Coordinates of C-alpha atoms in Angstrom, one line a residue:
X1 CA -74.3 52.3 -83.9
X2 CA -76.1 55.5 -82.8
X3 CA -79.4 55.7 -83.4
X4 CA -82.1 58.5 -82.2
X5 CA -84.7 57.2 -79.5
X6 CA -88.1 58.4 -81.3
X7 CA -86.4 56.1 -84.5
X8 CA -86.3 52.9 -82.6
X9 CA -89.4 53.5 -81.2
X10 CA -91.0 54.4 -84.4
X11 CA -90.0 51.3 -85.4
X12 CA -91.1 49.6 -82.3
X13 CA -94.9 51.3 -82.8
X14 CA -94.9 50.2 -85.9
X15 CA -94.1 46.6 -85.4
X16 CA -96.4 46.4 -82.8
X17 CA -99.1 48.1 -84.1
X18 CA -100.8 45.0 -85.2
X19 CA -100.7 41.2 -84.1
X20 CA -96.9 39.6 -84.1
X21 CA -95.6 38.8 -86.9
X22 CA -97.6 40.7 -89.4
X23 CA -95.4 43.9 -89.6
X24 CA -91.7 43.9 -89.7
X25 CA -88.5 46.2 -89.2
X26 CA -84.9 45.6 -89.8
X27 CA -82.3 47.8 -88.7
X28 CA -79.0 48.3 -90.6
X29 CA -76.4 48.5 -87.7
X30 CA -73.6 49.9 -90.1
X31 CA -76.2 53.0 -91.6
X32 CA -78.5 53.4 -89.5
X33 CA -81.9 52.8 -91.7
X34 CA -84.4 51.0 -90.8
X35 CA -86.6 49.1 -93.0
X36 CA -89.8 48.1 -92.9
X37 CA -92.1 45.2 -94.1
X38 CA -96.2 44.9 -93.4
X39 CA -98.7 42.8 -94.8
X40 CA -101.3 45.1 -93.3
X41 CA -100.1 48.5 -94.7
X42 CA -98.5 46.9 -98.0
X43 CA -95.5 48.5 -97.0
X44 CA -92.4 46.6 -98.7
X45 CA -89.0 47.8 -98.0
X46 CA -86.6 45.6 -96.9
X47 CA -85.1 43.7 -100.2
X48 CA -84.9 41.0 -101.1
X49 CA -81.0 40.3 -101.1
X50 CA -80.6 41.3 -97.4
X51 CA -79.2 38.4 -95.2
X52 CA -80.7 38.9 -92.0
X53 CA -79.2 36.3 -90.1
X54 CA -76.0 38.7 -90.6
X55 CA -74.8 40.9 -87.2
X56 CA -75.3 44.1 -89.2
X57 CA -79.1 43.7 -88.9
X58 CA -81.2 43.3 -86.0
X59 CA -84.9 42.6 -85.9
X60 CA -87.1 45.2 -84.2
X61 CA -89.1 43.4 -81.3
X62 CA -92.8 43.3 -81.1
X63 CA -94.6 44.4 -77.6
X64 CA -95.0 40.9 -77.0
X65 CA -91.1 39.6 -77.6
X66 CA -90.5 42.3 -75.0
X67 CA -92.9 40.9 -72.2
X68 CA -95.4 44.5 -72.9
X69 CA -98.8 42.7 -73.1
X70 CA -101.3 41.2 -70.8
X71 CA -98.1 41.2 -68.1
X72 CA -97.8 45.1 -68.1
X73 CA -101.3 45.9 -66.3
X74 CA -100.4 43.3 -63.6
X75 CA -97.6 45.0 -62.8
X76 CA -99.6 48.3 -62.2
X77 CA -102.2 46.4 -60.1
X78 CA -99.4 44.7 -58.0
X79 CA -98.1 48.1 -57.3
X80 CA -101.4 50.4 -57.8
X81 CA -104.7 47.7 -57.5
X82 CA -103.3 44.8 -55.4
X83 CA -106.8 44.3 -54.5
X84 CA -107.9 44.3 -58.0
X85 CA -105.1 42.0 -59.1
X86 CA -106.9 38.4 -59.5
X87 CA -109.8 40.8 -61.2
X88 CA -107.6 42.1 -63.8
X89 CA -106.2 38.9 -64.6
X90 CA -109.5 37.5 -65.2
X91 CA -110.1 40.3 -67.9
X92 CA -107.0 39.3 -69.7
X93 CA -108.3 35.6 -70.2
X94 CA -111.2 36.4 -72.6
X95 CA -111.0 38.9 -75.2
X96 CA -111.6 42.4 -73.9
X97 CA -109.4 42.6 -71.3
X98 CA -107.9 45.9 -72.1
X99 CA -111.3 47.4 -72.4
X100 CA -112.1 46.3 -69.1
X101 CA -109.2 46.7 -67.5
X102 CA -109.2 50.7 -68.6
X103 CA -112.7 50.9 -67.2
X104 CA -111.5 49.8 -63.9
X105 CA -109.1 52.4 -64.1
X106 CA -111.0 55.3 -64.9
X107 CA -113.8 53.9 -61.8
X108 CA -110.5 54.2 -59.6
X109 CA -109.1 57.4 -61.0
X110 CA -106.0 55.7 -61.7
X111 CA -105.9 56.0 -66.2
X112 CA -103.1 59.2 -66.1
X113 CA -100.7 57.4 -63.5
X114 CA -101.3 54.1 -66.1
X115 CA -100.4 55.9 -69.2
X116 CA -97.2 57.3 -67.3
X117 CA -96.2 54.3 -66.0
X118 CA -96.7 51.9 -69.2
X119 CA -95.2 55.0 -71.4
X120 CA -91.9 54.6 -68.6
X121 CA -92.2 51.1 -68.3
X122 CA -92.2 50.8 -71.9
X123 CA -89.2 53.2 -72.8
X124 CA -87.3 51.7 -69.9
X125 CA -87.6 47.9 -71.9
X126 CA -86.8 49.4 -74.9
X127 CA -83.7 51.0 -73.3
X128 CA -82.4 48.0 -72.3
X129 CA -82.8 45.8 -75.7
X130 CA -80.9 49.0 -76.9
X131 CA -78.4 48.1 -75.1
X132 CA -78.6 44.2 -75.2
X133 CA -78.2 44.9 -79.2
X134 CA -74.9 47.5 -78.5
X135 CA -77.3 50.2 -80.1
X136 CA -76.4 53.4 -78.3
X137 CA -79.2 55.9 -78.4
X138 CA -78.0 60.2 -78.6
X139 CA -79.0 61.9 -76.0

């Protein structure tokens, strides 16, 4: 199946928009459509009668299924804020930690070369579970 980027990753944005497992999308290998399912927007597409455990579907990830949580900013400090790191790690074990954790980086100058590398990092995952799921993406 060939599918466009920005489709898979509307998808992805849209499952992760919210915590896992409250928004869903399916994607119909053979078509190419993508369904989607949310108890926080009411939206309701996928029907009923569709057997997902079938190959012709595959389940678009949430951030967190993808390791694109509270791991991703200690992958920037170990490359950006090594001093920082234990810091930043701290901010992820109470709630906040993104808040916190952005401050930091606008103190350091650093919230641009996050944004790139999270938007890379993030497209570069993606990529790859592309591929994992034999999904080839157009150029």
């Amino acid at each position: 199946m060939k599918m466009k980027y920005t489709d898979i990753e509307m998808a992805f944005d849209f499952v992760s928009s919210g915590p896992s497992e409250q928004s869903y999308a399916l994607l119909d290998k053979e078509t190419g459509k993508i369904y989607y399912d949310s108890d926080l927007s009411g939206i309701f597409e996928i029907p009923n009668n569709i057997d997902s455990s079938l190959q012709r579907y595959v389940s678009i990830p949430h951030k967190i299924d993808l390791g694109l949580d509270q791991h991703l900013p200690l992958l920037f400090c170990e490359e950006h804020l090594e001093d920082n790191l234990i810091e930043v790690y701290e901010y992820f074990l109470n709630k906040g930690g993104y808040r916190k954790f952005k401050e930091l980086l606008r103190s350091k100058a650093l919230l641009e070369k996050w944004y790139e590398f999270e938007n890379e990092y993030e497209k570069s995952v993606i990529l790859d579970w592309c591929k994992e799921k034999n999904i080839e993406i157009l150029a």
